[in-house]
mmCIF file of N, CA and C in Angstrom:
data_model
loop_
_atom_site.group_PDB
_atom_site.id
_atom_site.type_symbol
_atom_site.label_atom_id
_atom_site.label_comp_id
_atom_site.label_asym_id
_atom_site.label_seq_id
_atom_site.Cartn_x
_atom_site.Cartn_y
_atom_site.Cartn_z
ATOM 1 N N MET A 1 9.487 -28.329 -21.083
ATOM 2 C CA MET A 1 10.717 -29.103 -21.015
ATOM 3 C C MET A 1 10.946 -29.547 -19.571
ATOM 4 N N THR A 2 11.166 -30.824 -19.401
ATOM 5 C CA THR A 2 11.492 -31.379 -18.085
ATOM 6 C C THR A 2 12.964 -31.094 -17.793
ATOM 7 N N THR A 3 13.228 -30.582 -16.602
ATOM 8 C CA THR A 3 14.598 -30.229 -16.215
ATOM 9 C C THR A 3 15.094 -31.118 -15.085
ATOM 10 N N ALA A 4 16.387 -31.019 -14.817
ATOM 11 C CA ALA A 4 16.984 -31.758 -13.697
ATOM 12 C C ALA A 4 16.287 -31.382 -12.393
ATOM 13 N N ARG A 5 15.927 -30.115 -12.241
ATOM 14 C CA ARG A 5 15.243 -29.662 -11.025
ATOM 15 C C ARG A 5 13.904 -30.391 -10.844
ATOM 16 N N ASP A 6 13.243 -30.695 -11.971
ATOM 17 C CA ASP A 6 11.949 -31.366 -11.925
ATOM 18 C C ASP A 6 12.053 -32.815 -11.461
ATOM 19 N N ILE A 7 13.171 -33.465 -11.766
ATOM 20 C CA ILE A 7 13.267 -34.901 -11.471
ATOM 21 C C ILE A 7 14.205 -35.236 -10.312
ATOM 22 N N MET A 8 14.945 -34.255 -9.811
ATOM 23 C CA MET A 8 15.906 -34.516 -8.741
ATOM 24 C C MET A 8 15.206 -34.753 -7.413
ATOM 25 N N SER A 9 15.936 -35.346 -6.498
ATOM 26 C CA SER A 9 15.542 -35.381 -5.095
ATOM 27 C C SER A 9 16.136 -34.116 -4.485
ATOM 28 N N PRO A 10 15.282 -33.197 -4.031
ATOM 29 C CA PRO A 10 15.804 -31.908 -3.554
ATOM 30 C C PRO A 10 16.600 -32.045 -2.266
ATOM 31 N N GLY A 11 17.514 -31.106 -2.088
ATOM 32 C CA GLY A 11 18.360 -31.122 -0.913
ATOM 33 C C GLY A 11 19.359 -32.256 -1.010
ATOM 34 N N ALA A 12 20.449 -32.109 -0.381
ATOM 35 C CA ALA A 12 21.454 -33.171 -0.374
ATOM 36 C C ALA A 12 22.342 -32.964 0.837
ATOM 37 N N ASP A 13 22.385 -33.975 1.675
ATOM 38 C CA ASP A 13 23.298 -33.924 2.811
ATOM 39 C C ASP A 13 24.692 -34.228 2.306
ATOM 40 N N CYS A 14 25.642 -33.454 2.774
ATOM 41 C CA CYS A 14 27.042 -33.632 2.374
ATOM 42 C C CYS A 14 27.843 -34.259 3.503
ATOM 43 N N VAL A 15 28.846 -35.015 3.119
ATOM 44 C CA VAL A 15 29.901 -35.361 4.059
ATOM 45 C C VAL A 15 30.974 -34.297 3.820
ATOM 46 N N GLN A 16 31.530 -33.777 4.883
ATOM 47 C CA GLN A 16 32.529 -32.723 4.773
ATOM 48 C C GLN A 16 33.909 -33.321 4.503
ATOM 49 N N THR A 17 34.755 -32.561 3.815
ATOM 50 C CA THR A 17 36.091 -33.059 3.467
ATOM 51 C C THR A 17 36.906 -33.424 4.695
ATOM 52 N N ASP A 18 36.643 -32.765 5.835
ATOM 53 C CA ASP A 18 37.420 -33.060 7.039
ATOM 54 C C ASP A 18 36.783 -34.136 7.914
ATOM 55 N N GLN A 19 35.680 -34.729 7.455
ATOM 56 C CA GLN A 19 35.111 -35.876 8.141
ATOM 57 C C GLN A 19 35.814 -37.138 7.645
ATOM 58 N N THR A 20 35.403 -38.287 8.152
ATOM 59 C CA THR A 20 36.084 -39.542 7.806
ATOM 60 C C THR A 20 35.219 -40.427 6.914
ATOM 61 N N ALA A 21 35.846 -41.459 6.392
ATOM 62 C CA ALA A 21 35.129 -42.454 5.603
ATOM 63 C C ALA A 21 34.050 -43.111 6.466
ATOM 64 N N ALA A 22 34.333 -43.330 7.744
ATOM 65 C CA ALA A 22 33.332 -43.901 8.654
ATOM 66 C C ALA A 22 32.134 -42.965 8.785
ATOM 67 N N ASP A 23 32.393 -41.670 8.854
ATOM 68 C CA ASP A 23 31.296 -40.696 8.910
ATOM 69 C C ASP A 23 30.446 -40.780 7.642
ATOM 70 N N ALA A 24 31.094 -40.905 6.493
ATOM 71 C CA ALA A 24 30.374 -41.022 5.218
ATOM 72 C C ALA A 24 29.502 -42.277 5.223
ATOM 73 N N ALA A 25 30.056 -43.392 5.675
ATOM 74 C CA ALA A 25 29.307 -44.650 5.715
ATOM 75 C C ALA A 25 28.115 -44.536 6.657
ATOM 76 N N GLU A 26 28.307 -43.915 7.808
ATOM 77 C CA GLU A 26 27.213 -43.741 8.762
ATOM 78 C C GLU A 26 26.104 -42.874 8.177
ATOM 79 N N LEU A 27 26.483 -41.797 7.499
ATOM 80 C CA LEU A 27 25.493 -40.906 6.903
ATOM 81 C C LEU A 27 24.742 -41.604 5.769
ATOM 82 N N MET A 28 25.465 -42.386 4.951
ATOM 83 C CA MET A 28 24.803 -43.156 3.894
ATOM 84 C C MET A 28 23.782 -44.112 4.481
ATOM 85 N N THR A 29 24.157 -44.782 5.568
ATOM 86 C CA THR A 29 23.258 -45.729 6.220
ATOM 87 C C THR A 29 22.034 -45.006 6.774
ATOM 88 N N GLU A 30 22.261 -43.907 7.450
ATOM 89 C CA GLU A 30 21.182 -43.120 8.042
ATOM 90 C C GLU A 30 20.191 -42.627 6.981
ATOM 91 N N LEU A 31 20.722 -42.185 5.834
ATOM 92 C CA LEU A 31 19.879 -41.629 4.775
ATOM 93 C C LEU A 31 19.350 -42.684 3.807
ATOM 94 N N GLY A 32 19.940 -43.876 3.860
ATOM 95 C CA GLY A 32 19.538 -44.929 2.942
ATOM 96 C C GLY A 32 19.923 -44.639 1.503
ATOM 97 N N VAL A 33 21.129 -44.095 1.322
ATOM 98 C CA VAL A 33 21.621 -43.749 -0.020
ATOM 99 C C VAL A 33 22.943 -44.450 -0.294
ATOM 100 N N GLY A 34 23.310 -44.537 -1.571
ATOM 101 C CA GLY A 34 24.547 -45.176 -1.972
ATOM 102 C C GLY A 34 25.613 -44.204 -2.420
ATOM 103 N N ALA A 35 25.316 -42.914 -2.342
ATOM 104 C CA ALA A 35 26.291 -41.895 -2.742
ATOM 105 C C ALA A 35 26.002 -40.609 -1.980
ATOM 106 N N LEU A 36 27.066 -39.887 -1.679
ATOM 107 C CA LEU A 36 26.945 -38.605 -0.998
ATOM 108 C C LEU A 36 27.845 -37.576 -1.656
ATOM 109 N N PRO A 37 27.375 -36.348 -1.745
ATOM 110 C CA PRO A 37 28.277 -35.277 -2.157
ATOM 111 C C PRO A 37 29.315 -35.042 -1.058
ATOM 112 N N ILE A 38 30.502 -34.649 -1.479
ATOM 113 C CA ILE A 38 31.550 -34.236 -0.541
ATOM 114 C C ILE A 38 31.656 -32.728 -0.666
ATOM 115 N N CYS A 39 31.527 -32.029 0.467
ATOM 116 C CA CYS A 39 31.576 -30.569 0.456
ATOM 117 C C CYS A 39 32.736 -30.081 1.321
ATOM 118 N N GLY A 40 33.297 -28.965 0.914
ATOM 119 C CA GLY A 40 34.395 -28.366 1.666
ATOM 120 C C GLY A 40 33.880 -27.420 2.725
ATOM 121 N N LYS A 41 34.804 -26.787 3.412
ATOM 122 C CA LYS A 41 34.442 -25.831 4.459
ATOM 123 C C LYS A 41 33.615 -24.677 3.900
ATOM 124 N N ASP A 42 33.793 -24.383 2.622
ATOM 125 C CA ASP A 42 33.017 -23.323 1.961
ATOM 126 C C ASP A 42 31.624 -23.817 1.543
ATOM 127 N N ASN A 43 31.313 -25.070 1.886
ATOM 128 C CA ASN A 43 30.054 -25.736 1.568
ATOM 129 C C ASN A 43 29.833 -25.910 0.064
ATOM 130 N N LYS A 44 30.899 -25.833 -0.699
ATOM 131 C CA LYS A 44 30.809 -26.067 -2.141
ATOM 132 C C LYS A 44 31.187 -27.511 -2.438
ATOM 133 N N LEU A 45 30.596 -28.028 -3.497
ATOM 134 C CA LEU A 45 30.806 -29.402 -3.901
ATOM 135 C C LEU A 45 32.261 -29.649 -4.294
ATOM 136 N N LYS A 46 32.845 -30.679 -3.700
ATOM 137 C CA LYS A 46 34.220 -31.063 -4.021
ATOM 138 C C LYS A 46 34.276 -32.394 -4.744
ATOM 139 N N GLY A 47 33.227 -33.178 -4.620
ATOM 140 C CA GLY A 47 33.207 -34.487 -5.246
ATOM 141 C C GLY A 47 32.022 -35.289 -4.763
ATOM 142 N N VAL A 48 32.045 -36.564 -5.069
ATOM 143 C CA VAL A 48 31.002 -37.495 -4.659
ATOM 144 C C VAL A 48 31.686 -38.767 -4.185
ATOM 145 N N VAL A 49 31.171 -39.345 -3.115
ATOM 146 C CA VAL A 49 31.663 -40.629 -2.627
ATOM 147 C C VAL A 49 30.521 -41.635 -2.741
ATOM 148 N N THR A 50 30.855 -42.826 -3.215
ATOM 149 C CA THR A 50 29.859 -43.889 -3.340
ATOM 150 C C THR A 50 30.181 -45.006 -2.354
ATOM 151 N N ASP A 51 29.198 -45.868 -2.141
ATOM 152 C CA ASP A 51 29.441 -47.017 -1.282
ATOM 153 C C ASP A 51 30.564 -47.879 -1.862
ATOM 154 N N ARG A 52 30.640 -47.948 -3.170
ATOM 155 C CA ARG A 52 31.724 -48.706 -3.820
ATOM 156 C C ARG A 52 33.091 -48.084 -3.512
ATOM 157 N N ASP A 53 33.162 -46.741 -3.516
ATOM 158 C CA ASP A 53 34.413 -46.064 -3.174
ATOM 159 C C ASP A 53 34.886 -46.473 -1.778
ATOM 160 N N LEU A 54 33.952 -46.556 -0.843
ATOM 161 C CA LEU A 54 34.311 -46.938 0.527
ATOM 162 C C LEU A 54 34.930 -48.332 0.565
ATOM 163 N N VAL A 55 34.352 -49.243 -0.216
ATOM 164 C CA VAL A 55 34.871 -50.612 -0.239
ATOM 165 C C VAL A 55 36.225 -50.677 -0.930
ATOM 166 N N VAL A 56 36.319 -50.086 -2.118
ATOM 167 C CA VAL A 56 37.523 -50.213 -2.940
ATOM 168 C C VAL A 56 38.699 -49.389 -2.411
ATOM 169 N N LYS A 57 38.425 -48.203 -1.887
ATOM 170 C CA LYS A 57 39.514 -47.319 -1.479
ATOM 171 C C LYS A 57 39.868 -47.402 0.006
ATOM 172 N N VAL A 58 38.926 -47.918 0.811
ATOM 173 C CA VAL A 58 39.184 -47.935 2.256
ATOM 174 C C VAL A 58 39.187 -49.364 2.806
ATOM 175 N N LEU A 59 38.065 -50.042 2.732
ATOM 176 C CA LEU A 59 37.962 -51.356 3.361
ATOM 177 C C LEU A 59 38.807 -52.416 2.678
ATOM 178 N N GLY A 60 38.729 -52.494 1.364
ATOM 179 C CA GLY A 60 39.498 -53.495 0.623
ATOM 180 C C GLY A 60 40.986 -53.444 0.901
ATOM 181 N N PRO A 61 41.596 -52.258 0.854
ATOM 182 C CA PRO A 61 43.034 -52.162 1.139
ATOM 183 C C PRO A 61 43.382 -52.229 2.630
ATOM 184 N N GLY A 62 42.375 -52.376 3.485
ATOM 185 C CA GLY A 62 42.643 -52.511 4.915
ATOM 186 C C GLY A 62 42.899 -51.200 5.639
ATOM 187 N N ARG A 63 42.439 -50.107 5.093
ATOM 188 C CA ARG A 63 42.611 -48.811 5.760
ATOM 189 C C ARG A 63 41.567 -48.653 6.864
ATOM 190 N N ASP A 64 41.857 -47.795 7.817
ATOM 191 C CA ASP A 64 40.953 -47.541 8.931
ATOM 192 C C ASP A 64 39.927 -46.480 8.536
ATOM 193 N N PRO A 65 38.646 -46.845 8.403
ATOM 194 C CA PRO A 65 37.632 -45.877 7.993
ATOM 195 C C PRO A 65 37.459 -44.736 8.994
ATOM 196 N N ALA A 66 37.800 -44.973 10.256
ATOM 197 C CA ALA A 66 37.655 -43.945 11.279
ATOM 198 C C ALA A 66 38.716 -42.851 11.176
ATOM 199 N N SER A 67 39.788 -43.124 10.419
ATOM 200 C CA SER A 67 40.833 -42.106 10.280
ATOM 201 C C SER A 67 41.058 -41.689 8.824
ATOM 202 N N PHE A 68 40.452 -42.405 7.875
ATOM 203 C CA PHE A 68 40.639 -42.067 6.459
ATOM 204 C C PHE A 68 39.768 -40.862 6.122
ATOM 205 N N PRO A 69 40.366 -39.771 5.606
ATOM 206 C CA PRO A 69 39.597 -38.552 5.339
ATOM 207 C C PRO A 69 38.601 -38.717 4.183
ATOM 208 N N ALA A 70 37.373 -38.285 4.422
ATOM 209 C CA ALA A 70 36.346 -38.344 3.374
ATOM 210 C C ALA A 70 36.778 -37.532 2.156
ATOM 211 N N GLY A 71 37.520 -36.456 2.372
ATOM 212 C CA GLY A 71 37.976 -35.630 1.265
ATOM 213 C C GLY A 71 38.907 -36.355 0.313
ATOM 214 N N SER A 72 39.488 -37.465 0.743
ATOM 215 C CA SER A 72 40.363 -38.258 -0.122
ATOM 216 C C SER A 72 39.595 -39.279 -0.949
ATOM 217 N N LEU A 73 38.287 -39.333 -0.779
ATOM 218 C CA LEU A 73 37.468 -40.310 -1.487
ATOM 219 C C LEU A 73 36.877 -39.786 -2.790
ATOM 220 N N ASN A 74 36.921 -38.481 -2.998
ATOM 221 C CA ASN A 74 36.288 -37.935 -4.191
ATOM 222 C C ASN A 74 37.088 -38.236 -5.456
ATOM 223 N N GLN A 75 36.355 -38.220 -6.570
ATOM 224 C CA GLN A 75 36.984 -38.428 -7.864
ATOM 225 C C GLN A 75 37.758 -37.163 -8.239
ATOM 226 N N ALA A 76 38.491 -37.223 -9.331
ATOM 227 C CA ALA A 76 39.305 -36.078 -9.754
ATOM 228 C C ALA A 76 38.442 -34.824 -9.914
ATOM 229 N N GLU A 77 37.291 -34.973 -10.530
ATOM 230 C CA GLU A 77 36.375 -33.844 -10.694
ATOM 231 C C GLU A 77 34.956 -34.390 -10.652
ATOM 232 N N ALA A 78 34.116 -33.729 -9.883
ATOM 233 C CA ALA A 78 32.733 -34.191 -9.771
ATOM 234 C C ALA A 78 31.988 -33.926 -11.075
ATOM 235 N N VAL A 79 31.269 -34.916 -11.522
ATOM 236 C CA VAL A 79 30.391 -34.758 -12.674
ATOM 237 C C VAL A 79 29.073 -34.238 -12.123
ATOM 238 N N THR A 80 28.617 -33.104 -12.622
ATOM 239 C CA THR A 80 27.400 -32.483 -12.130
ATOM 240 C C THR A 80 26.466 -32.167 -13.287
ATOM 241 N N ILE A 81 25.269 -31.750 -12.921
ATOM 242 C CA ILE A 81 24.298 -31.276 -13.897
ATOM 243 C C ILE A 81 23.697 -29.989 -13.340
ATOM 244 N N GLY A 82 23.419 -29.042 -14.212
ATOM 245 C CA GLY A 82 22.777 -27.805 -13.794
ATOM 246 C C GLY A 82 21.294 -28.028 -13.536
ATOM 247 N N ALA A 83 20.757 -27.329 -12.561
ATOM 248 C CA ALA A 83 19.351 -27.508 -12.179
ATOM 249 C C ALA A 83 18.402 -27.248 -13.335
ATOM 250 N N ASP A 84 18.768 -26.345 -14.217
ATOM 251 C CA ASP A 84 17.879 -26.004 -15.327
ATOM 252 C C ASP A 84 18.235 -26.711 -16.628
ATOM 253 N N ASP A 85 19.187 -27.645 -16.563
ATOM 254 C CA ASP A 85 19.507 -28.453 -17.743
ATOM 255 C C ASP A 85 18.360 -29.421 -18.014
ATOM 256 N N SER A 86 18.193 -29.757 -19.256
ATOM 257 C CA SER A 86 17.088 -30.629 -19.657
ATOM 258 C C SER A 86 17.293 -32.056 -19.174
ATOM 259 N N ALA A 87 16.185 -32.777 -19.111
ATOM 260 C CA ALA A 87 16.241 -34.193 -18.755
ATOM 261 C C ALA A 87 17.093 -34.949 -19.761
ATOM 262 N N GLU A 88 17.060 -34.538 -21.015
ATOM 263 C CA GLU A 88 17.884 -35.178 -22.038
ATOM 264 C C GLU A 88 19.365 -34.993 -21.725
ATOM 265 N N GLU A 89 19.719 -33.808 -21.221
ATOM 266 C CA GLU A 89 21.114 -33.564 -20.833
ATOM 267 C C GLU A 89 21.500 -34.427 -19.638
ATOM 268 N N VAL A 90 20.564 -34.660 -18.717
ATOM 269 C CA VAL A 90 20.812 -35.566 -17.591
ATOM 270 C C VAL A 90 21.165 -36.946 -18.143
ATOM 271 N N LEU A 91 20.340 -37.439 -19.076
ATOM 272 C CA LEU A 91 20.578 -38.749 -19.678
ATOM 273 C C LEU A 91 21.932 -38.804 -20.375
ATOM 274 N N GLU A 92 22.232 -37.786 -21.170
ATOM 275 C CA GLU A 92 23.503 -37.754 -21.898
ATOM 276 C C GLU A 92 24.686 -37.729 -20.936
ATOM 277 N N THR A 93 24.592 -36.936 -19.874
ATOM 278 C CA THR A 93 25.692 -36.815 -18.921
ATOM 279 C C THR A 93 25.914 -38.127 -18.172
ATOM 280 N N MET A 94 24.823 -38.744 -17.730
ATOM 281 C CA MET A 94 24.955 -40.034 -17.041
ATOM 282 C C MET A 94 25.580 -41.081 -17.968
ATOM 283 N N SER A 95 25.109 -41.113 -19.201
ATOM 284 C CA SER A 95 25.629 -42.090 -20.164
ATOM 285 C C SER A 95 27.098 -41.830 -20.479
ATOM 286 N N ARG A 96 27.436 -40.583 -20.772
ATOM 287 C CA ARG A 96 28.800 -40.225 -21.162
ATOM 288 C C ARG A 96 29.806 -40.520 -20.056
ATOM 289 N N HIS A 97 29.417 -40.266 -18.807
ATOM 290 C CA HIS A 97 30.350 -40.437 -17.687
ATOM 291 C C HIS A 97 30.148 -41.751 -16.931
ATOM 292 N N GLN A 98 29.177 -42.562 -17.405
ATOM 293 C CA GLN A 98 28.919 -43.866 -16.787
ATOM 294 C C GLN A 98 28.658 -43.739 -15.290
ATOM 295 N N VAL A 99 27.761 -42.809 -14.906
ATOM 296 C CA VAL A 99 27.392 -42.616 -13.509
ATOM 297 C C VAL A 99 25.894 -42.809 -13.342
ATOM 298 N N ARG A 100 25.512 -43.232 -12.164
ATOM 299 C CA ARG A 100 24.106 -43.489 -11.849
ATOM 300 C C ARG A 100 23.499 -42.394 -10.986
ATOM 301 N N ARG A 101 24.328 -41.469 -10.512
ATOM 302 C CA ARG A 101 23.860 -40.385 -9.661
ATOM 303 C C ARG A 101 24.619 -39.117 -10.025
ATOM 304 N N LEU A 102 23.892 -37.993 -10.045
ATOM 305 C CA LEU A 102 24.519 -36.710 -10.354
ATOM 306 C C LEU A 102 24.115 -35.657 -9.327
ATOM 307 N N PRO A 103 25.084 -34.930 -8.789
ATOM 308 C CA PRO A 103 24.728 -33.765 -7.987
ATOM 309 C C PRO A 103 24.130 -32.696 -8.926
ATOM 310 N N VAL A 104 23.109 -32.026 -8.438
ATOM 311 C CA VAL A 104 22.459 -30.971 -9.210
ATOM 312 C C VAL A 104 22.857 -29.643 -8.583
ATOM 313 N N ILE A 105 23.402 -28.759 -9.412
ATOM 314 C CA ILE A 105 23.855 -27.470 -8.902
ATOM 315 C C ILE A 105 23.078 -26.330 -9.556
ATOM 316 N N ASP A 106 22.907 -25.287 -8.786
ATOM 317 C CA ASP A 106 22.302 -24.051 -9.273
ATOM 318 C C ASP A 106 23.313 -22.967 -8.975
ATOM 319 N N GLY A 107 23.994 -22.496 -10.017
ATOM 320 C CA GLY A 107 25.136 -21.609 -9.810
ATOM 321 C C GLY A 107 26.250 -22.428 -9.204
ATOM 322 N N ASP A 108 26.658 -22.074 -7.977
ATOM 323 C CA ASP A 108 27.675 -22.885 -7.299
ATOM 324 C C ASP A 108 27.113 -23.584 -6.061
ATOM 325 N N GLN A 109 25.780 -23.614 -5.963
ATOM 326 C CA GLN A 109 25.129 -24.235 -4.813
ATOM 327 C C GLN A 109 24.572 -25.611 -5.159
ATOM 328 N N LEU A 110 24.820 -26.575 -4.303
ATOM 329 C CA LEU A 110 24.257 -27.913 -4.441
ATOM 330 C C LEU A 110 22.793 -27.838 -4.014
ATOM 331 N N VAL A 111 21.885 -28.235 -4.920
ATOM 332 C CA VAL A 111 20.454 -28.143 -4.613
ATOM 333 C C VAL A 111 19.755 -29.498 -4.573
ATOM 334 N N GLY A 112 20.436 -30.560 -4.989
ATOM 335 C CA GLY A 112 19.819 -31.873 -4.961
ATOM 336 C C GLY A 112 20.681 -32.911 -5.649
ATOM 337 N N MET A 113 20.105 -34.097 -5.757
ATOM 338 C CA MET A 113 20.762 -35.194 -6.460
ATOM 339 C C MET A 113 19.737 -35.818 -7.390
ATOM 340 N N VAL A 114 20.191 -36.222 -8.560
ATOM 341 C CA VAL A 114 19.333 -36.970 -9.470
ATOM 342 C C VAL A 114 19.978 -38.340 -9.658
ATOM 343 N N ALA A 115 19.181 -39.363 -9.411
ATOM 344 C CA ALA A 115 19.655 -40.749 -9.503
ATOM 345 C C ALA A 115 18.940 -41.441 -10.646
ATOM 346 N N LEU A 116 19.481 -42.566 -11.040
ATOM 347 C CA LEU A 116 18.880 -43.372 -12.089
ATOM 348 C C LEU A 116 17.407 -43.643 -11.779
ATOM 349 N N ALA A 117 17.092 -43.903 -10.517
ATOM 350 C CA ALA A 117 15.697 -44.163 -10.131
ATOM 351 C C ALA A 117 14.817 -42.945 -10.382
ATOM 352 N N ASP A 118 15.345 -41.736 -10.154
ATOM 353 C CA ASP A 118 14.577 -40.517 -10.432
ATOM 354 C C ASP A 118 14.279 -40.400 -11.918
ATOM 355 N N VAL A 119 15.278 -40.719 -12.725
ATOM 356 C CA VAL A 119 15.111 -40.683 -14.179
ATOM 357 C C VAL A 119 14.060 -41.701 -14.599
ATOM 358 N N ALA A 120 14.143 -42.901 -14.041
ATOM 359 C CA ALA A 120 13.211 -43.963 -14.409
ATOM 360 C C ALA A 120 11.770 -43.591 -14.066
ATOM 361 N N ARG A 121 11.578 -42.894 -12.954
ATOM 362 C CA ARG A 121 10.229 -42.488 -12.550
ATOM 363 C C ARG A 121 9.682 -41.348 -13.402
ATOM 364 N N SER A 122 10.556 -40.549 -13.993
ATOM 365 C CA SER A 122 10.137 -39.303 -14.611
ATOM 366 C C SER A 122 10.082 -39.283 -16.129
ATOM 367 N N LEU A 123 10.827 -40.154 -16.772
ATOM 368 C CA LEU A 123 10.944 -40.073 -18.224
ATOM 369 C C LEU A 123 10.306 -41.275 -18.905
ATOM 370 N N PRO A 124 9.997 -41.125 -20.185
ATOM 371 C CA PRO A 124 9.404 -42.251 -20.920
ATOM 372 C C PRO A 124 10.317 -43.479 -20.904
ATOM 373 N N HIS A 125 9.693 -44.637 -20.940
ATOM 374 C CA HIS A 125 10.439 -45.897 -20.843
ATOM 375 C C HIS A 125 11.539 -46.073 -21.884
ATOM 376 N N PRO A 126 11.348 -45.727 -23.162
ATOM 377 C CA PRO A 126 12.445 -45.930 -24.132
ATOM 378 C C PRO A 126 13.712 -45.164 -23.761
ATOM 379 N N GLU A 127 13.563 -43.917 -23.288
ATOM 380 C CA GLU A 127 14.738 -43.130 -22.907
ATOM 381 C C GLU A 127 15.424 -43.748 -21.694
ATOM 382 N N THR A 128 14.642 -44.149 -20.719
ATOM 383 C CA THR A 128 15.198 -44.781 -19.525
ATOM 384 C C THR A 128 15.903 -46.079 -19.889
ATOM 385 N N GLY A 129 15.291 -46.852 -20.768
ATOM 386 C CA GLY A 129 15.896 -48.112 -21.213
ATOM 387 C C GLY A 129 17.240 -47.899 -21.860
ATOM 388 N N ARG A 130 17.364 -46.867 -22.679
ATOM 389 C CA ARG A 130 18.654 -46.567 -23.330
ATOM 390 C C ARG A 130 19.715 -46.215 -22.289
ATOM 391 N N LEU A 131 19.321 -45.456 -21.253
ATOM 392 C CA LEU A 131 20.273 -45.096 -20.211
ATOM 393 C C LEU A 131 20.729 -46.333 -19.449
ATOM 394 N N VAL A 132 19.783 -47.160 -19.046
ATOM 395 C CA VAL A 132 20.146 -48.374 -18.305
ATOM 396 C C VAL A 132 21.060 -49.248 -19.147
ATOM 397 N N GLU A 133 20.773 -49.361 -20.425
ATOM 398 C CA GLU A 133 21.616 -50.150 -21.318
ATOM 399 C C GLU A 133 23.012 -49.571 -21.395
ATOM 400 N N ALA A 134 23.129 -48.245 -21.509
ATOM 401 C CA ALA A 134 24.439 -47.590 -21.592
ATOM 402 C C ALA A 134 25.232 -47.782 -20.309
ATOM 403 N N LEU A 135 24.563 -47.706 -19.161
ATOM 404 C CA LEU A 135 25.253 -47.851 -17.883
ATOM 405 C C LEU A 135 25.620 -49.307 -17.594
ATOM 406 N N SER A 136 24.920 -50.228 -18.189
ATOM 407 C CA SER A 136 25.171 -51.650 -17.930
ATOM 408 C C SER A 136 26.210 -52.249 -18.876
ATOM 409 N N ALA A 137 26.544 -51.531 -19.935
ATOM 410 C CA ALA A 137 27.522 -52.044 -20.899
ATOM 411 C C ALA A 137 28.917 -52.030 -20.295
ATOM 412 N N ASP A 138 29.725 -52.981 -20.661
ATOM 413 C CA ASP A 138 31.110 -53.036 -20.162
ATOM 414 C C ASP A 138 32.008 -52.083 -20.843
#
């Protein structure tokens, strides 16, 4: 059985809740990613921030990214997947929550991220096609 651990990109740099939206944007640029986990002082996952979040919640409304707290960018509750959950569960979770990236946790530790591209590289084309179709639907 293929698991989330098998298809994830291991490790994940976090933006801390007490950092700023500008810090998140800089880290995204440095890493070449469109989403980052948000971690608290306890280094536990608090949420995820996307490049879209930065535009819609900070830049669009004219807020200052250098003073806007990254901790205010997370969603109500982070959608995650367990490291040992099946690839099918990854697909179901992404489809159900309409997300393209999932933090992968092992217990309460963040161990990686699985993105749509990881799924596309790892799973048979029909399954990947169904996921892309589900995420692209209005």
